[in-house]
XYZ file of C-alpha atoms in Angstrom:
466
model
C 81.936 -116.607 22.408
C 81.388 -117.485 18.647
C 82.480 -121.111 19.478
C 82.371 -123.901 16.708
C 79.457 -126.422 17.303
C 81.314 -128.994 15.474
C 84.103 -130.003 17.960
C 86.761 -129.032 20.653
C 88.407 -126.518 18.330
C 85.911 -123.994 19.170
C 85.676 -124.631 22.881
C 83.203 -126.053 25.070
C 79.288 -125.528 25.030
C 78.844 -123.028 27.940
C 75.076 -123.107 28.341
C 72.138 -122.515 26.296
C 73.724 -119.591 24.430
C 77.366 -119.407 24.810
C 78.182 -119.791 28.543
C 79.080 -122.827 30.508
C 76.424 -125.082 31.692
C 75.894 -125.317 35.630
C 75.226 -128.755 37.095
C 72.392 -129.474 39.385
C 74.147 -132.269 41.282
C 76.079 -132.149 44.512
C 76.840 -128.825 45.886
C 80.416 -128.404 46.937
C 79.895 -125.162 48.825
C 79.746 -121.429 47.720
C 83.374 -121.344 47.548
C 84.023 -124.009 44.783
C 82.302 -121.634 42.176
C 80.190 -123.021 38.990
C 80.406 -126.429 37.988
C 81.534 -126.446 34.130
C 80.909 -129.683 32.123
C 81.411 -130.198 27.957
C 78.528 -132.545 27.368
C 80.040 -135.552 28.881
C 83.158 -133.634 30.456
C 84.037 -133.989 34.240
C 82.789 -132.160 37.008
C 85.368 -129.222 38.013
C 86.865 -129.397 41.265
C 86.585 -126.410 43.562
C 90.149 -125.321 43.373
C 90.992 -125.569 39.725
C 88.005 -124.878 37.598
C 87.668 -126.844 34.327
C 90.407 -129.488 34.272
C 91.206 -129.561 30.474
C 94.975 -129.441 30.346
C 97.091 -132.497 30.060
C 98.154 -132.058 33.861
C 94.876 -130.610 35.227
C 92.174 -131.398 32.724
C 89.859 -134.626 32.967
C 91.484 -137.872 33.197
C 89.447 -139.855 30.559
C 91.770 -142.936 30.598
C 89.992 -146.339 29.982
C 90.765 -147.591 33.186
C 89.498 -145.032 35.353
C 86.820 -143.080 33.450
C 86.325 -139.490 34.247
C 86.983 -138.324 37.423
C 84.073 -136.526 39.174
C 85.709 -133.981 41.447
C 87.507 -134.031 44.823
C 87.133 -137.070 47.102
C 86.103 -139.488 44.363
C 89.224 -141.325 44.021
C 91.403 -138.602 42.009
C 95.005 -138.692 43.074
C 96.355 -135.472 44.578
C 97.079 -132.916 41.677
C 100.336 -131.176 41.980
C 100.566 -127.800 42.795
C 100.046 -125.297 40.211
C 102.609 -122.807 39.177
C 101.319 -119.259 39.949
C 102.610 -118.325 36.603
C 100.191 -120.585 34.883
C 97.057 -119.292 36.547
C 94.855 -116.401 35.093
C 96.061 -113.074 37.018
C 92.580 -111.807 37.114
C 90.378 -115.127 38.349
C 93.544 -117.197 39.746
C 92.401 -120.147 37.821
C 94.190 -122.385 35.324
C 94.834 -121.387 32.037
C 93.289 -124.074 30.268
C 91.869 -122.428 27.302
C 93.425 -120.436 24.151
C 91.920 -117.468 22.754
C 92.270 -117.264 19.033
C 91.140 -113.772 18.762
C 93.796 -112.226 21.256
C 96.297 -115.080 20.738
C 96.765 -115.680 24.484
C 96.029 -118.480 27.128
C 92.877 -117.659 29.363
C 91.073 -119.452 31.844
C 87.369 -120.887 31.966
C 86.149 -117.816 33.824
C 87.587 -115.629 31.072
C 85.386 -117.385 28.275
C 81.947 -117.174 30.506
C 79.192 -114.685 29.791
C 80.687 -111.292 31.071
C 84.318 -112.564 30.544
C 87.065 -110.908 28.519
C 86.851 -113.403 26.067
C 83.245 -114.182 25.871
C 82.146 -114.492 22.216
C 85.882 -114.998 21.140
C 87.041 -117.966 19.118
C 88.880 -120.341 21.656
C 90.299 -123.461 21.522
C 91.517 -125.968 24.592
C 94.745 -125.103 25.492
C 96.123 -128.792 24.988
C 94.759 -129.082 21.666
C 96.455 -125.706 20.764
C 99.511 -126.752 22.207
C 99.310 -130.177 20.085
C 98.649 -127.882 16.983
C 102.007 -126.029 17.881
C 104.044 -129.194 18.315
C 102.582 -130.760 14.896
C 103.945 -127.240 13.334
C 107.179 -127.390 14.814
C 107.569 -130.967 14.131
C 106.608 -129.966 10.364
C 108.947 -127.166 10.643
C 111.823 -129.076 11.802
C 111.246 -131.691 8.963
C 111.662 -128.832 6.375
C 114.492 -127.380 8.383
C 116.061 -130.844 8.026
C 115.332 -131.022 4.248
C 116.632 -127.471 3.815
C 119.967 -128.526 5.578
C 120.399 -131.486 3.643
C 119.786 -129.134 0.455
C 122.616 -126.783 1.723
C 124.889 -129.453 2.804
C 124.496 -130.870 -0.854
C 124.766 -127.457 -2.624
C 128.081 -126.539 -0.426
C 129.590 -129.908 -1.109
C 128.908 -130.337 -4.681
C 127.766 -127.107 -6.284
C 129.785 -124.466 -4.464
C 132.900 -127.099 -4.491
C 132.501 -127.300 -8.365
C 131.789 -123.443 -8.636
C 135.181 -123.036 -6.538
C 137.173 -125.080 -8.906
C 135.513 -123.480 -11.956
C 136.649 -119.991 -10.518
C 139.845 -121.052 -9.788
C 140.371 -122.384 -13.672
C 138.398 -119.296 -15.032
C 140.723 -116.854 -12.962
C 143.538 -118.867 -14.063
C 142.666 -118.584 -17.854
C 141.759 -114.798 -17.489
C 145.070 -114.322 -16.047
C 147.009 -115.990 -18.950
C 144.810 -114.079 -21.259
C 145.646 -110.736 -19.797
C 149.438 -111.710 -19.853
C 149.118 -112.707 -23.400
C 147.287 -109.887 -24.407
C 149.315 -107.176 -22.930
C 152.525 -109.123 -24.020
C 151.357 -108.701 -27.534
C 150.616 -105.232 -26.570
C 154.065 -104.372 -25.099
C 155.374 -106.020 -28.091
C 153.733 -104.072 -30.572
C 154.545 -100.902 -28.567
C 158.265 -101.967 -28.534
C 158.084 -102.549 -32.101
C 156.424 -99.333 -32.850
C 158.865 -97.491 -30.404
C 161.925 -99.017 -32.471
C 160.305 -98.136 -35.829
C 159.647 -94.663 -34.558
C 163.082 -93.954 -33.139
C 164.771 -95.378 -36.233
C 162.643 -92.952 -38.367
C 163.572 -90.050 -36.021
C 167.300 -91.036 -35.982
C 167.182 -91.355 -39.870
C 165.540 -87.950 -40.134
C 168.009 -86.428 -37.957
C 170.854 -87.884 -39.717
C 169.157 -86.469 -43.242
C 168.747 -83.016 -41.701
C 172.505 -83.124 -40.240
C 173.636 -84.441 -43.972
C 171.842 -81.688 -45.595
C 173.259 -79.076 -43.307
C 176.843 -80.185 -43.578
C 176.158 -80.226 -47.713
C 174.986 -76.718 -47.257
C 177.871 -75.785 -45.204
C 180.231 -77.165 -47.578
C 178.556 -75.664 -50.739
C 178.482 -72.200 -49.021
C 182.131 -72.471 -47.684
C 183.135 -73.328 -51.591
C 180.837 -70.444 -52.482
C 182.517 -68.019 -50.116
C 185.920 -69.186 -51.115
C 185.058 -68.399 -54.733
C 183.548 -65.079 -53.983
C 186.423 -64.086 -52.114
C 189.020 -65.144 -54.741
C 187.000 -63.136 -57.138
C 186.760 -60.188 -55.047
C 190.388 -60.345 -54.413
C 191.084 -60.433 -58.224
C 188.843 -57.467 -58.783
C 190.282 -55.527 -56.148
C 193.596 -56.248 -57.454
C 192.745 -54.981 -61.123
C 191.224 -51.857 -59.243
C 194.627 -51.061 -57.442
C 197.584 -52.226 -59.855
C 195.992 -51.463 -63.494
C 196.065 -48.080 -64.882
C 192.913 -47.119 -67.241
C 194.316 -48.653 -70.204
C 195.070 -51.745 -68.719
C 191.749 -51.758 -66.906
C 190.096 -51.083 -70.435
C 191.744 -54.045 -71.775
C 190.774 -56.178 -68.686
C 187.049 -55.196 -69.416
C 185.917 -58.581 -70.691
C 187.531 -60.527 -67.933
C 186.095 -58.035 -65.289
C 182.639 -58.914 -66.703
C 183.137 -62.597 -66.695
C 184.209 -62.500 -62.924
C 181.267 -60.214 -62.287
C 178.929 -62.821 -63.959
C 180.371 -65.554 -62.174
C 179.892 -63.769 -58.596
C 176.251 -63.254 -59.672
C 175.823 -66.885 -60.483
C 176.103 -67.617 -56.869
C 172.773 -67.363 -55.260
C 171.749 -65.727 -52.186
C 170.878 -68.803 -49.539
C 167.274 -69.632 -49.297
C 165.289 -71.370 -46.573
C 164.355 -74.878 -47.261
C 162.564 -77.596 -45.467
C 165.418 -79.977 -46.120
C 167.283 -78.226 -43.614
C 164.646 -78.654 -40.919
C 163.647 -81.604 -38.857
C 160.451 -83.265 -40.195
C 158.020 -83.623 -37.191
C 155.919 -85.844 -39.259
C 158.238 -88.748 -38.971
C 157.361 -89.090 -35.204
C 153.523 -89.349 -36.074
C 152.055 -92.756 -35.553
C 148.330 -93.446 -35.882
C 148.823 -96.597 -33.165
C 150.953 -94.390 -30.818
C 148.419 -91.316 -31.087
C 145.405 -93.593 -30.162
C 147.320 -95.305 -27.449
C 148.376 -91.815 -26.053
C 144.514 -90.639 -26.355
C 143.088 -93.568 -24.564
C 145.650 -93.406 -21.676
C 144.968 -89.695 -21.020
C 141.122 -89.791 -21.338
C 140.938 -93.085 -19.395
C 142.502 -91.318 -16.411
C 141.529 -87.802 -16.002
C 142.140 -87.456 -12.143
C 144.952 -85.153 -12.792
C 143.162 -82.790 -15.115
C 141.584 -79.356 -14.441
C 137.927 -79.394 -13.954
C 136.370 -77.825 -16.879
C 133.226 -75.668 -16.176
C 131.211 -73.105 -18.327
C 131.471 -69.417 -17.388
C 127.914 -68.542 -16.950
C 128.563 -64.820 -18.103
C 129.331 -66.084 -21.544
C 126.336 -68.245 -21.974
C 124.045 -67.492 -25.133
C 120.609 -66.230 -24.023
C 119.541 -69.059 -26.325
C 121.156 -71.381 -24.046
C 120.232 -72.798 -20.224
C 122.845 -73.755 -18.074
C 122.381 -76.333 -15.190
C 123.391 -75.411 -11.689
C 126.477 -77.602 -11.557
C 127.687 -75.559 -14.609
C 128.204 -78.564 -16.841
C 125.144 -78.807 -18.954
C 123.972 -76.466 -21.603
C 120.269 -76.971 -23.013
C 119.243 -75.216 -26.144
C 115.952 -73.117 -26.175
C 114.481 -71.408 -29.397
C 113.283 -68.384 -27.396
C 116.086 -66.281 -25.658
C 116.044 -66.095 -21.976
C 114.979 -62.632 -20.661
C 116.906 -63.405 -17.290
C 120.398 -63.065 -19.031
C 122.134 -59.719 -18.152
C 123.783 -57.784 -21.013
C 127.303 -58.973 -19.979
C 130.333 -57.816 -22.260
C 131.520 -61.422 -22.206
C 128.229 -62.821 -23.358
C 127.463 -64.368 -26.846
C 124.329 -62.326 -27.902
C 123.382 -64.113 -31.199
C 124.989 -67.233 -31.717
C 124.556 -70.042 -29.167
C 127.912 -70.431 -27.767
C 129.605 -70.513 -24.451
C 133.148 -70.650 -23.066
C 134.683 -72.327 -19.993
C 135.834 -70.552 -17.250
C 139.087 -71.885 -17.077
C 141.610 -70.808 -19.624
C 144.952 -72.749 -20.629
C 148.478 -71.154 -21.368
C 150.706 -74.549 -21.699
C 150.641 -78.119 -20.895
C 148.577 -81.032 -21.500
C 144.654 -80.862 -20.956
C 141.889 -83.025 -21.791
C 137.958 -83.208 -21.139
C 135.031 -85.370 -22.361
C 131.547 -84.102 -23.358
C 128.289 -86.235 -23.694
C 126.903 -85.403 -27.121
C 124.391 -88.297 -27.666
C 121.125 -86.039 -27.271
C 122.019 -83.568 -29.874
C 122.180 -83.365 -33.467
C 123.560 -79.985 -33.741
C 126.655 -78.819 -31.549
C 130.411 -77.531 -31.833
C 133.005 -78.545 -29.369
C 136.767 -77.335 -29.365
C 138.822 -74.374 -28.091
C 138.841 -70.691 -28.935
C 141.161 -68.039 -28.170
C 140.387 -65.059 -25.818
C 140.222 -62.600 -28.795
C 136.858 -64.347 -30.132
C 134.307 -61.583 -30.392
C 131.100 -62.010 -28.496
C 128.650 -59.559 -30.225
C 126.852 -59.695 -33.399
C 125.976 -62.133 -35.995
C 128.810 -61.924 -38.004
C 131.268 -64.947 -38.797
C 133.804 -63.412 -36.616
C 131.569 -64.736 -33.719
C 130.600 -67.818 -35.197
C 132.570 -70.878 -34.120
C 134.842 -72.219 -36.608
C 134.483 -69.344 -39.216
C 137.298 -67.397 -37.838
C 140.779 -67.400 -36.953
C 139.934 -67.505 -33.236
C 138.189 -70.762 -32.975
C 139.003 -74.460 -33.799
C 135.922 -76.914 -33.265
C 134.728 -80.221 -34.272
C 130.976 -79.912 -35.281
C 127.851 -81.911 -36.249
C 124.928 -81.078 -38.006
C 122.600 -83.637 -38.469
C 124.525 -86.690 -39.992
C 127.483 -84.519 -41.171
C 130.532 -84.193 -39.358
C 133.387 -81.595 -39.777
C 136.409 -79.930 -38.290
C 136.314 -75.871 -38.948
C 138.846 -73.233 -38.758
C 139.031 -69.977 -39.950
C 136.093 -70.728 -42.622
C 137.829 -73.906 -43.690
C 135.801 -76.768 -43.065
C 137.226 -80.325 -43.342
C 134.547 -83.041 -43.547
C 135.033 -86.097 -41.531
C 133.804 -89.407 -42.498
C 132.473 -91.151 -39.264
C 131.042 -94.613 -39.489
C 128.696 -93.641 -36.430
C 127.458 -90.669 -34.471
C 129.673 -90.578 -31.426
C 127.823 -90.690 -28.189
C 130.953 -88.959 -26.104
C 133.426 -86.706 -27.631
C 136.834 -86.494 -26.207
C 139.060 -83.316 -26.621
C 142.897 -83.419 -25.765
C 144.730 -80.303 -25.902
C 148.740 -80.407 -25.849
C 150.082 -76.875 -26.058
C 153.681 -78.093 -25.744
C 153.616 -79.467 -29.208
C 150.581 -77.451 -30.702
C 147.985 -80.449 -31.007
C 144.280 -80.328 -30.799
C 142.845 -83.985 -30.841
C 139.246 -85.000 -30.973
C 138.466 -88.675 -29.957
C 135.668 -91.156 -29.463
C 136.371 -92.842 -26.090
C 133.523 -95.746 -26.860
C 135.376 -96.966 -29.864
C 138.986 -95.598 -28.874
C 138.926 -93.889 -32.447
C 140.752 -90.873 -33.011
C 138.353 -88.434 -35.143
C 140.703 -85.564 -36.147
C 143.993 -84.188 -35.123
C 144.823 -80.551 -35.973
C 148.472 -79.198 -35.315
C 149.384 -75.620 -35.314
C 150.859 -72.859 -33.360
C 147.908 -71.789 -31.071
C 147.355 -68.169 -30.035
C 147.295 -68.100 -25.987
C 145.515 -68.404 -23.750
C 143.133 -70.717 -25.125
C 139.500 -71.879 -23.674
C 137.253 -74.757 -24.019
C 134.276 -73.730 -26.189
C 130.867 -75.009 -26.751
C 128.043 -74.366 -28.924
C 124.480 -76.179 -29.205
C 121.499 -75.934 -31.396
C 119.547 -78.916 -30.695
C 118.788 -80.489 -27.191
C 121.470 -80.478 -24.791
C 125.310 -81.362 -24.333
C 126.963 -81.981 -21.170
C 130.456 -81.783 -20.043
C 131.283 -85.428 -18.434
C 134.679 -84.554 -17.196
């Protein structure tokens, strides 16, 4: 036992080395066991061993002094609970082993005992330390409870009221702003409907004017033709010759009636229904909820050897060296770093978003199934033929390209995501930046069907978000 020599924390002095000191006083019989003492401690009784606990330890009160064993005036001890005895030595657990963190008896700490050379402490002292710790912990818990009570009653109550006020103000703000949006939408709707109605009336009036004009022309032609037929059937040769000048005049008058020509004035102008506000709100609503749209994935058979396709078929990574693993598929682009989606579109509304923030050279758009795949010519290069319509970026330059015509786009910043909306019902292809809600470009035409989403990347990586 490595007991402290300074005090009772490390246990009693148990002999000249570490064991308990045996008394040479009165012998109480062979069955009583060794008599242990702590310098001036009591003589231990034959049944209990060292009495150091509050119930069984030495009685050191000022009136009685230490009790010196049985028969010397000590009151009868209460019967010890068997659960409080050492299971090995059947002695009271009057010590606490700090090494094993358990109560032990005096025999356990003797030379040869299990806890010999362990750090020990009287059980009474260890219990007192535990009581002090419990008191300290209870005081801390009381302070903690007081703090929590104050927090609940003051801070949380204030926060609760603040939440109510903030939520109410936020609701009012949402209602106010959406009311303004609704008012703006209603106003824009009314304006556009009036323009459509006006354009319809204009077209109708033009058609009516044309109808009246051509009705008059038909009537005039019929009169001229009837007059000429009458001359032809009723005049003899001399009379016909005499009417030559009249015949020429009527023929010239008939030739003055021109043939009908196609005119845009007789058609409804769809541009009257175009509205930047409506287009922006429409694109935002579509790209804000793509749950009903088809999933756009890349067709691995079309991927250029300069591109690497991810396992989920959404990401294209550019590589300067051609991949040798690519098979010579008829659908594959063998020169330009292009790839087509596996899904084609024949009709309806379609939308997808592409993450382009890591690339400074890419193309995104749609292409016809007729787009050639082999060779380095312009017929295979996106935007340089009649079969592809693409939004492209090269460094800080942005363009819309189709059939070799490149329209420069002035963008204030480089988009991190690019939304594509294809409405085949009205023939619109729209490029949109979701982050700012900005329509980057709209192209309107009658597209050949079917159309495929098409991609090209010559720097870093692009990825389909949806």
